[in-house]
mmCIF file of C-alpha atoms and ligand atoms in Angstrom:
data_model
loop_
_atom_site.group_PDB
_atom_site.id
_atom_site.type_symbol
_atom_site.label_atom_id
_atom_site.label_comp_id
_atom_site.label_asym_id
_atom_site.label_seq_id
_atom_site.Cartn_x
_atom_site.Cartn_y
_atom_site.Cartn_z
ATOM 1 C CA UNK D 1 -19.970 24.885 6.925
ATOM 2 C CA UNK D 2 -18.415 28.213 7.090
ATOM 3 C CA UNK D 3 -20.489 30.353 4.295
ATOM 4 C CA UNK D 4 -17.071 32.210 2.777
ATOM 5 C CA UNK D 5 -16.079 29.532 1.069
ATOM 6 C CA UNK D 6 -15.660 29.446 -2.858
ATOM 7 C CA UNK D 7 -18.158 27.171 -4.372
ATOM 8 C CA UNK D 8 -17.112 25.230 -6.945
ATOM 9 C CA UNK D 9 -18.976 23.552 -9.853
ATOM 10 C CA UNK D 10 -19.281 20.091 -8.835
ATOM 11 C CA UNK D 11 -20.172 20.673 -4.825
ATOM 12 C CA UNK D 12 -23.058 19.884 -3.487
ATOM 13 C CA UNK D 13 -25.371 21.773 -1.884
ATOM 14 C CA UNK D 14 -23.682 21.465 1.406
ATOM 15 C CA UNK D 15 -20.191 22.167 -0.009
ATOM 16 C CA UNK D 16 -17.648 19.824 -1.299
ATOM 17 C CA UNK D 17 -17.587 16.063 -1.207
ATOM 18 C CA UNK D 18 -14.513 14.984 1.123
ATOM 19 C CA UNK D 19 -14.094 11.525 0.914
ATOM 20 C CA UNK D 20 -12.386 9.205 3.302
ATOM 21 C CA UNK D 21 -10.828 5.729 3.209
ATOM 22 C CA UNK D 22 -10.630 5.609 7.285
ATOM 23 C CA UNK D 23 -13.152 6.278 10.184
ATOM 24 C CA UNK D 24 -11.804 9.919 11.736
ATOM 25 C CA UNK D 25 -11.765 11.190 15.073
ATOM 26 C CA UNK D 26 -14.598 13.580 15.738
ATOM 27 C CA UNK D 27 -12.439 16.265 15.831
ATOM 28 C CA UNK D 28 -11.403 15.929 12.881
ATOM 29 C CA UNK D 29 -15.168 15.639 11.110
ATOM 30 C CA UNK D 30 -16.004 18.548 13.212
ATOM 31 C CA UNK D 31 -13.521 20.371 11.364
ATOM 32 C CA UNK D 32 -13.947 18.670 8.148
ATOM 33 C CA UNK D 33 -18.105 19.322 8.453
ATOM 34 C CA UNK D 34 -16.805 23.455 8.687
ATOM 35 C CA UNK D 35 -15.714 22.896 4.944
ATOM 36 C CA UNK D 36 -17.743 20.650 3.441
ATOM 37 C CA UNK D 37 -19.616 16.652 3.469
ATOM 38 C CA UNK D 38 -17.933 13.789 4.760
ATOM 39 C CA UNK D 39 -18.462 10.965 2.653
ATOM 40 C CA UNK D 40 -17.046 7.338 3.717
ATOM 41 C CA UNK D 41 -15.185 5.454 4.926
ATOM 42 C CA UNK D 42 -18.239 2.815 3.485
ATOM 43 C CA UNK D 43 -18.415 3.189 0.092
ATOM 44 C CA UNK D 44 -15.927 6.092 -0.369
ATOM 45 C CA UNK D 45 -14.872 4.782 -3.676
ATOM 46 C CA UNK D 46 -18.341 5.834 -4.803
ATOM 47 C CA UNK D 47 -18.353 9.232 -3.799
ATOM 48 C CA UNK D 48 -14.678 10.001 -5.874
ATOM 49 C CA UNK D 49 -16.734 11.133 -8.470
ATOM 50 C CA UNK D 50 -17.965 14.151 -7.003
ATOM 51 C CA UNK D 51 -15.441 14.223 -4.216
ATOM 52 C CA UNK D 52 -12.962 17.633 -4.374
ATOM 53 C CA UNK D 53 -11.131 15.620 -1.608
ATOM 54 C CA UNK D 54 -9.536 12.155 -0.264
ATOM 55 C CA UNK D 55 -8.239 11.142 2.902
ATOM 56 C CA UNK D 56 -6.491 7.803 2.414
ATOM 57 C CA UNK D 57 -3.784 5.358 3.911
ATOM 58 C CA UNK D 58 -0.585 3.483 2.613
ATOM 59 C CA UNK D 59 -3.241 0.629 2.027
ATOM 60 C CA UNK D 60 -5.053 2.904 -0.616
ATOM 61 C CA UNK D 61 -3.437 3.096 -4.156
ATOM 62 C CA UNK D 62 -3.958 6.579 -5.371
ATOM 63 C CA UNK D 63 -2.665 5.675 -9.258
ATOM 64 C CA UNK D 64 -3.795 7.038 -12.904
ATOM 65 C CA UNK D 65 -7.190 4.772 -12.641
ATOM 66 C CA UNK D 66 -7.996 6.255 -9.175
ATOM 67 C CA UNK D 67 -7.587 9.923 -10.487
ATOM 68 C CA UNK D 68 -9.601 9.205 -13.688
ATOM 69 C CA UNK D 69 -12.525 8.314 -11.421
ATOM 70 C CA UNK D 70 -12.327 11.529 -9.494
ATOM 71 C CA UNK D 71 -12.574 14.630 -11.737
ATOM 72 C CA UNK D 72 -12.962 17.369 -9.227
ATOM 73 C CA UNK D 73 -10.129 16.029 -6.241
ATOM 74 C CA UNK D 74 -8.046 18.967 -4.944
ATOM 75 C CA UNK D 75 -6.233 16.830 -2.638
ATOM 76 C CA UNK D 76 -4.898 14.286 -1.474
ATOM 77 C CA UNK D 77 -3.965 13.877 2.004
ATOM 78 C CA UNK D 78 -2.186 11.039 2.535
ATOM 79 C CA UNK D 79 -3.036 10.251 6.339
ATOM 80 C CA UNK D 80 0.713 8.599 6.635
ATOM 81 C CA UNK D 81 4.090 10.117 6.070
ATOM 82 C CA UNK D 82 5.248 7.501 3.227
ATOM 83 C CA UNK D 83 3.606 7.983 -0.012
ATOM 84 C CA UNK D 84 5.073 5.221 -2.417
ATOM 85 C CA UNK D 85 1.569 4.278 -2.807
ATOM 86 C CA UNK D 86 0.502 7.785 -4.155
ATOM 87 C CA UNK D 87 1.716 8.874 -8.425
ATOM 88 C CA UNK D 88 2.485 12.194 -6.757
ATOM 89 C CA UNK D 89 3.846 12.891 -10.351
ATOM 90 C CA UNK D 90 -0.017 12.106 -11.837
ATOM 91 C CA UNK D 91 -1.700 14.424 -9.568
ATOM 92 C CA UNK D 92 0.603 16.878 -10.158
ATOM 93 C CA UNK D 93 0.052 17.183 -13.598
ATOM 94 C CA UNK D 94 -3.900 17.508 -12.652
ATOM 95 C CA UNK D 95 -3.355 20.134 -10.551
ATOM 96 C CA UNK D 96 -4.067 18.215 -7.270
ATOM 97 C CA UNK D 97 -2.487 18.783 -4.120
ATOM 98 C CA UNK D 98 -0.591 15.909 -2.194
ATOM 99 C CA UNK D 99 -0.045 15.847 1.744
ATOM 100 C CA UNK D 100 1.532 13.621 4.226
ATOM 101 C CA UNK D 101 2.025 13.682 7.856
ATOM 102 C CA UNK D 102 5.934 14.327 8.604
ATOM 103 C CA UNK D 103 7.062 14.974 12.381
ATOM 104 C CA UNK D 104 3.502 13.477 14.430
ATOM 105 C CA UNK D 105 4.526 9.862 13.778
ATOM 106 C CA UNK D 106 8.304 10.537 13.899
ATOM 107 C CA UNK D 107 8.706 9.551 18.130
ATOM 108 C CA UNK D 108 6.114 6.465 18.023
ATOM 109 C CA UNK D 109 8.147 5.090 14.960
ATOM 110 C CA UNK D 110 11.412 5.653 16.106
ATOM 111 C CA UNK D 111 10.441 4.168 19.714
ATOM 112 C CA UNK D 112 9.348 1.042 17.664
ATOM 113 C CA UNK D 113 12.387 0.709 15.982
ATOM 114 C CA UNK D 114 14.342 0.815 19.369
ATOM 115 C CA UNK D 115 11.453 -2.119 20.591
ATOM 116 C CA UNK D 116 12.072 -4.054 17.719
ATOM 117 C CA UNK D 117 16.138 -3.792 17.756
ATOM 118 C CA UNK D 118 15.903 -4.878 21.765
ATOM 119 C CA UNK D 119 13.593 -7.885 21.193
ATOM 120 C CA UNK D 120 15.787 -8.783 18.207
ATOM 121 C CA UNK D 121 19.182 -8.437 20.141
ATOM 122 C CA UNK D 122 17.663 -9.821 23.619
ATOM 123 C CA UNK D 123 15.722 -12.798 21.816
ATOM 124 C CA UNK D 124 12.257 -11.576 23.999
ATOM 125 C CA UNK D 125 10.067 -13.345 21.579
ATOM 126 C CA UNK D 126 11.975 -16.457 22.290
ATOM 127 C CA UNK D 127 12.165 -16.089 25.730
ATOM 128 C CA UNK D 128 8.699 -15.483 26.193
ATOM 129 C CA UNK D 129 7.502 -18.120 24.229
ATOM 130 C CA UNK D 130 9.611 -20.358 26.003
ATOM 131 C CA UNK D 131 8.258 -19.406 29.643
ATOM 132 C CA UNK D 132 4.561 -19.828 27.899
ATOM 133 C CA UNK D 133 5.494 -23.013 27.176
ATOM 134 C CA UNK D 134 6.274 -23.892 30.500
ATOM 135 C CA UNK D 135 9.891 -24.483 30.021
ATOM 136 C CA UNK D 136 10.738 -21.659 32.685
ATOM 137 C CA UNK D 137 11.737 -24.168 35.494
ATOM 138 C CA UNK D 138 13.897 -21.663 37.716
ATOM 139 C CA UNK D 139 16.591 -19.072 36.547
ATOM 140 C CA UNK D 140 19.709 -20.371 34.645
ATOM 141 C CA UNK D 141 23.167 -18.625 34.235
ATOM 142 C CA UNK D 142 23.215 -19.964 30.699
ATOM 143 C CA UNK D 143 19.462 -19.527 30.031
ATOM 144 C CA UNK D 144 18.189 -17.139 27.287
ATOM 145 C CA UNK D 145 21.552 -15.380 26.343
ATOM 146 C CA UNK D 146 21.439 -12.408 23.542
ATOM 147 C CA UNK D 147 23.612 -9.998 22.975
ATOM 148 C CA UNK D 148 24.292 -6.024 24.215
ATOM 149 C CA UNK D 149 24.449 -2.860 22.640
ATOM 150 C CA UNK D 150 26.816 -1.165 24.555
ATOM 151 C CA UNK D 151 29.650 -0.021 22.416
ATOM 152 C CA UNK D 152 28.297 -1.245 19.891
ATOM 153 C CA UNK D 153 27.907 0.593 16.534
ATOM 154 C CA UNK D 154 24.243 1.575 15.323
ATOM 155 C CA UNK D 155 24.015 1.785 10.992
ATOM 156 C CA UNK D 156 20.940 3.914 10.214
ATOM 157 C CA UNK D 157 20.172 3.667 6.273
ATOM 158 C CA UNK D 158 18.048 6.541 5.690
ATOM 159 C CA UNK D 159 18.796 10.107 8.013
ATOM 160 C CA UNK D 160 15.534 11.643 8.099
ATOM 161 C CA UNK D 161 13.120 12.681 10.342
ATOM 162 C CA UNK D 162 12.821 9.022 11.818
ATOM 163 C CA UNK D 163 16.258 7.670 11.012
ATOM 164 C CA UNK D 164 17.658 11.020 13.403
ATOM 165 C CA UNK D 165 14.754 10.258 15.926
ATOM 166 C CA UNK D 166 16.186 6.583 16.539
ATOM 167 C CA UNK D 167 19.650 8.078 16.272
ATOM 168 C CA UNK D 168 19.302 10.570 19.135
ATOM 169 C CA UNK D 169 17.921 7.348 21.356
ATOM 170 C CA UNK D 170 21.549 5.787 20.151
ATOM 171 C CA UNK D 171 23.380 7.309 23.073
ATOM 172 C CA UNK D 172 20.708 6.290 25.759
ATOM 173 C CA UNK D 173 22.101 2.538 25.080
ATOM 174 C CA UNK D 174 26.169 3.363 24.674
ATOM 175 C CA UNK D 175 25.651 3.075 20.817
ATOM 176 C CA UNK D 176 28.313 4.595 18.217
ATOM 177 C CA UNK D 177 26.340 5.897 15.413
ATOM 178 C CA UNK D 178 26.977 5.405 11.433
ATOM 179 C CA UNK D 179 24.469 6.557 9.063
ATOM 180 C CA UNK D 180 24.110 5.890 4.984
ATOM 181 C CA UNK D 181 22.314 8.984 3.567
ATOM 182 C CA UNK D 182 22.039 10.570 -0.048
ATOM 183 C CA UNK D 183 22.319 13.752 1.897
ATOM 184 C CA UNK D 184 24.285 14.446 4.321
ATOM 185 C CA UNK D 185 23.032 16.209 7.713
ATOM 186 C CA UNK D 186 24.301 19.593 8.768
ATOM 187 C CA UNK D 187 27.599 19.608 10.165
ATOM 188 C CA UNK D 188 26.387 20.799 14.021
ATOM 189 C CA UNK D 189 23.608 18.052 13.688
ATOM 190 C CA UNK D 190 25.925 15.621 12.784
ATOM 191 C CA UNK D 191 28.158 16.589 15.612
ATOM 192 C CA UNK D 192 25.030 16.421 18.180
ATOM 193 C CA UNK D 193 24.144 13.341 17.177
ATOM 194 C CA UNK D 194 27.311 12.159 17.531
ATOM 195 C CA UNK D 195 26.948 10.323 13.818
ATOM 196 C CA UNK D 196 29.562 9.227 11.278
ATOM 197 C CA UNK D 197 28.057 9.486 7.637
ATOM 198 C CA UNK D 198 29.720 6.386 5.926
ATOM 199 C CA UNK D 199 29.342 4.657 2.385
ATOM 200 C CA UNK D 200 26.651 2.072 2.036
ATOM 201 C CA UNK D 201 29.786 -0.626 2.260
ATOM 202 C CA UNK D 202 30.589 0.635 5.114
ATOM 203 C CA UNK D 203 27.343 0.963 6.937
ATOM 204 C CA UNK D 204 27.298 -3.015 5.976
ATOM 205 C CA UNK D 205 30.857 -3.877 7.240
ATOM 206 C CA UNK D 206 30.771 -1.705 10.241
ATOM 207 C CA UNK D 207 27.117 -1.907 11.613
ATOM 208 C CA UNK D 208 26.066 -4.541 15.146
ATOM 209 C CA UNK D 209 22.607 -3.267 13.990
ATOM 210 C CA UNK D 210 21.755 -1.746 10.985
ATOM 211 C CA UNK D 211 18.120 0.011 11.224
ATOM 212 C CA UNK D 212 16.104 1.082 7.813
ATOM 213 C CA UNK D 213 14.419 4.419 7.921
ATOM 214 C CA UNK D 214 14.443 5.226 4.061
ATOM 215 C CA UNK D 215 11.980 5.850 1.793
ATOM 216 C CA UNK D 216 10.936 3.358 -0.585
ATOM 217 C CA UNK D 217 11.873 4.514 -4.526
ATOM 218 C CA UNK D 218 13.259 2.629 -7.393
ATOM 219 C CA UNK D 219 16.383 3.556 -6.125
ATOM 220 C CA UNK D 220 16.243 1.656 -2.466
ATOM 221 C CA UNK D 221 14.416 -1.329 -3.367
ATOM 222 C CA UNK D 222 15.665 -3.977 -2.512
ATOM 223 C CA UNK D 223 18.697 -2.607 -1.088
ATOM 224 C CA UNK D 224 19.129 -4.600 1.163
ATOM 225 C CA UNK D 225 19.154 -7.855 -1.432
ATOM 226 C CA UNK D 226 21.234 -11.133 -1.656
ATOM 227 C CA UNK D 227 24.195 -9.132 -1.849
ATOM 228 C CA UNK D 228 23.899 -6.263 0.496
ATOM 229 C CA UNK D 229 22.791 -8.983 3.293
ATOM 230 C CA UNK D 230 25.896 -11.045 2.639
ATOM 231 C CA UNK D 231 28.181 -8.393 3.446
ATOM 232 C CA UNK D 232 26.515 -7.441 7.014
ATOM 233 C CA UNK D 233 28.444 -7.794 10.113
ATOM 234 C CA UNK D 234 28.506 -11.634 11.270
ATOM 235 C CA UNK D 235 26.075 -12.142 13.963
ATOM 236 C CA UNK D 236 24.492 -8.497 13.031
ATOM 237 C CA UNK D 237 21.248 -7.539 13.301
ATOM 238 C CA UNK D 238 18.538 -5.748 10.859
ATOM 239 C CA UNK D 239 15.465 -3.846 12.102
ATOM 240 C CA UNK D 240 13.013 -2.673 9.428
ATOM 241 C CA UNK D 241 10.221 -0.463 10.135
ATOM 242 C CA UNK D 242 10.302 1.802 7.065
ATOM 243 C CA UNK D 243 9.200 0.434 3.823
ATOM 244 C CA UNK D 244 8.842 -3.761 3.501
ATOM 245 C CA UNK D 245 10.650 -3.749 -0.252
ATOM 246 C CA UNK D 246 13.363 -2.574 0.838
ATOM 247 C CA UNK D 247 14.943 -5.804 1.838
ATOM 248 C CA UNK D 248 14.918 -8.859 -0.248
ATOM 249 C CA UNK D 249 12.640 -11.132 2.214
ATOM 250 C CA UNK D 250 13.362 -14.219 0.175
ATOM 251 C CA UNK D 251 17.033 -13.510 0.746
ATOM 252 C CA UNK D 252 16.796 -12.238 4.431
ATOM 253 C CA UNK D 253 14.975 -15.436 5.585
ATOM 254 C CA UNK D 254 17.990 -17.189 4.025
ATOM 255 C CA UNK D 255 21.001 -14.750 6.023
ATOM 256 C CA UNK D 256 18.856 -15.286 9.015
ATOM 257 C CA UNK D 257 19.016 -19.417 8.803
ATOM 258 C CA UNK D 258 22.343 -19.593 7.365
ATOM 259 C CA UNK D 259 24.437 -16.454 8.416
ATOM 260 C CA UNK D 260 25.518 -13.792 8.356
ATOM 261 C CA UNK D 261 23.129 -12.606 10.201
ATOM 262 C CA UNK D 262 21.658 -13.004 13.546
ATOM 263 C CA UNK D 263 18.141 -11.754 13.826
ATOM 264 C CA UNK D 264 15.955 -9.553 12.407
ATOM 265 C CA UNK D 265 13.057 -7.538 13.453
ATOM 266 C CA UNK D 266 10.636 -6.121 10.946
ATOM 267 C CA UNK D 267 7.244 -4.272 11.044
ATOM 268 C CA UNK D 268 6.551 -4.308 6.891
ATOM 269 C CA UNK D 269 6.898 -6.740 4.884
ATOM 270 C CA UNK D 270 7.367 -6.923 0.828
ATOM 271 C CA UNK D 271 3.888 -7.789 0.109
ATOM 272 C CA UNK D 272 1.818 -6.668 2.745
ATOM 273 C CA UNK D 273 0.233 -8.066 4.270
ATOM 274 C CA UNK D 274 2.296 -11.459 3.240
ATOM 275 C CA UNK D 275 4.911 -12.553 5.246
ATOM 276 C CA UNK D 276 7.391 -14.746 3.569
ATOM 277 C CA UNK D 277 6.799 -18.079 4.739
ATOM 278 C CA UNK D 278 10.717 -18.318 5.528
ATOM 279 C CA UNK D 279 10.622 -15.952 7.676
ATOM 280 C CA UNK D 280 7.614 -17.062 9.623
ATOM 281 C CA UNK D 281 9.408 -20.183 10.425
ATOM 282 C CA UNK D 282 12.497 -18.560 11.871
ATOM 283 C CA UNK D 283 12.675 -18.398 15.452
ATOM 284 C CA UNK D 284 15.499 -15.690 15.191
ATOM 285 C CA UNK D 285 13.489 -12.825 13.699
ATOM 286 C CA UNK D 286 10.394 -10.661 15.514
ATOM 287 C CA UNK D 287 7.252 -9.585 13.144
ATOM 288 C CA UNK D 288 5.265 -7.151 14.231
ATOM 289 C CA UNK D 289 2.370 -6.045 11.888
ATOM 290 C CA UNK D 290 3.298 -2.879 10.858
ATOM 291 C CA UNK D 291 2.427 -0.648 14.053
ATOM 292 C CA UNK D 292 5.076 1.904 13.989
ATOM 293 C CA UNK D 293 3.454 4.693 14.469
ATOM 294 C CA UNK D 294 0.238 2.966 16.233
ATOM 295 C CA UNK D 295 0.025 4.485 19.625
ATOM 296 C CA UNK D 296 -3.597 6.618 20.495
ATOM 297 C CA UNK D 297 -2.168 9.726 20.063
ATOM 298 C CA UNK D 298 -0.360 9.673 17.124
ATOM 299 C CA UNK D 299 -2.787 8.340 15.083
ATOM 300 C CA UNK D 300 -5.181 10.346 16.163
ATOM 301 C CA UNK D 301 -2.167 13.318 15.264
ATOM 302 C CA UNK D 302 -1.955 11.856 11.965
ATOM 303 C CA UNK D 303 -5.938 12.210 11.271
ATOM 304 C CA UNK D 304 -5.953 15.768 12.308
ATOM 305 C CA UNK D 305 -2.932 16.296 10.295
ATOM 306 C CA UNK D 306 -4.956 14.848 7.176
ATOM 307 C CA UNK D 307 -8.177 16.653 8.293
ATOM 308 C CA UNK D 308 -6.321 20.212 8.547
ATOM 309 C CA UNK D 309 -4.206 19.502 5.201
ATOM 310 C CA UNK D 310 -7.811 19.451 3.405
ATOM 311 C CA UNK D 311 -9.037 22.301 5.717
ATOM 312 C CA UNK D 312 -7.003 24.336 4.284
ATOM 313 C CA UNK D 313 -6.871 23.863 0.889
ATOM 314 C CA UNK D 314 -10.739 23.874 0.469
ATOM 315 C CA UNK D 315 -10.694 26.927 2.185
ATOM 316 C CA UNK D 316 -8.628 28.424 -0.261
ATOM 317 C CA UNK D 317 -5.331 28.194 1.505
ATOM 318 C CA UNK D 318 -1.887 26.547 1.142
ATOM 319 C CA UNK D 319 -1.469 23.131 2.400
ATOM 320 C CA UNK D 320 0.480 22.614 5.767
ATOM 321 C CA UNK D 321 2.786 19.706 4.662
ATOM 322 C CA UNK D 322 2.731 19.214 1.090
ATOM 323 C CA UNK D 323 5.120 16.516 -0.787
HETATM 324 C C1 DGY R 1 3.782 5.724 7.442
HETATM 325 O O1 DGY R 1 3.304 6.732 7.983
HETATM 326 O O2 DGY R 1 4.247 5.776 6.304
HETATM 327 C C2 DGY R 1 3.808 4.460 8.228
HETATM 328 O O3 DGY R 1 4.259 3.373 7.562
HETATM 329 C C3 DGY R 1 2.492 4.221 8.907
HETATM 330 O O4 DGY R 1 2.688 4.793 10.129
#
């Protein structure tokens, strides 16, 4: 542990507790050890007490109860970009720092998105299942039809980091791009992108795909409910790999079975880790267990991230990527 740090009342002997919900790379508790004692991930609820530091994921609820039980946190560093599960506003008022990780997951997710809209549109699930079940008996011209993309138009709810990622991989496939956003994007990055900015009827009336890369807040929950999903393109498709509660599952289960919509693919769910049963009896839509952003790299991009957010602040400095 680097010996110009300020001690605070509260650390321990070998400097300040940082706790952590997750195992971490070594890297990152070599650079975490330069600042002060690693406690966790067993038992890391135990050391918030003393802890002037947590590392946690979207599976953590950092709430009012949490921060009563940990006096001396600093920060938090949110080892994920989305941070619905952190009261930003209660830390705040405690003084205590919040970080995510913005920009390192931003490729991975976006290239799961684009997995998750082909499998949807192709039917791969259903294909493979059917060759695995031994009903592959020699290629058919009317075998295992889905649909295409090209020229067809791409509705992105939700134009940041992510939503522009998946956006930019639009014209790969022929796509025309739409996007719904509270703010709109610069006019030159609008024009690179190629992207209309439309109203959220329109993204509904006018998207082949429509592809969720909000935030979750009070304000997009359940956006995509009975009503939103009734006014989607016939035969359309929705791909979800933002926040589960933003789409009424209840209600998507029953536009996948009865119309308007075609498929689905999702990677969160409302209730994690829940899946509505109707949708897990639906042939027409692909689950994937939330793995947006799980490749090696990133992850291990997104510890660092966490590990050098903490760095910093118990050294005294600002935070790299505060909320
Ligand atoms: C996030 O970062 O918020 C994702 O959901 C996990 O990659």
């Amino acid at each position: 542990m680097n010996g110009d740090l300020t001690r605070r009342h509260g650390d321990t002997e070998r400097g300040p507790v940082i706790a952590t919900s997750f195992p971490l790379p070594d890297e990152a508790l070599g650079l975490l050890g330069e600042v002060g004692t690693v406690a966790g991930p067993h038992g890391w609820r135990d050391a918030l007490g003393e802890a002037a530091a947590l590392l946690c994921l979207l599976t953590d609820t950092v709430d009012a109860a949490l921060l009563e039980s940990a006096p001396r946190l600093r920060i938090v560093a949110n080892a994920v970009v989305g941070f619905n599960h952190v009261d930003v506003a209660a830390c705040r008022a405690r003084g205590i720092v919040v970080t995510n990780t913005p920009d390192v997951l931003t490729a991975a997710t976006a290239e799961l998105a684009w997995a998750l809209l082909l499998a949807a549109v192709r039917r791969l699930p259903q294909a493979e299942r059917s060759l695995r079940a031994g009903e592959f008996h020699g290629w058919g011209f009317w075998d295992y039809l889905g649909d295409g993309l090209e020229g067809r138009t791409l509705g992105i709810y939700g134009m940041g980091r992510i939503g522009r990622a998946v956006a930019r991989r639009a014209g790969g496939f022929g796509m025309r791009v739409i996007y719904h956003s509270r703010t709109p994007l610069p006019a030159d990055e609008e024009r690179a992108l190629d992207a209309e900015r439309v109203s959220f009827g329109d993204l509904l009336a006018r998207g082949d795909v429509i592809s969720l890369h909000a935030p979750l807040t009070p304000e997009t929950r359940h956006a995509f409910g009975r009503d939103a999903l009734a006014r989607m393109r016939p035969g359309s498709v929705l791909v979800n790999t933002a926040r589960g509660p933003l789409v009424d599952e209840a209600a998507l289960a029953d536009a996948l079975r009865d119309g308007p919509l075609a498929a689905a693919g999702l990677d969160v769910y409302e209730h994690e880790p829940a899946v509505h049963p109707g949708l897990l009896e639906l042939p027409n839509v692909v689950l994937l267990p939330h793995i947006g952003s799980a490749t090696r790299g990133t992850r291990t991009a997104m510890a660092m991230l966490a590990a050098r957010n903490v760095h910093a602040v118990l050294s005294g400095h600002p935070p790299l990527t505060p909320i």
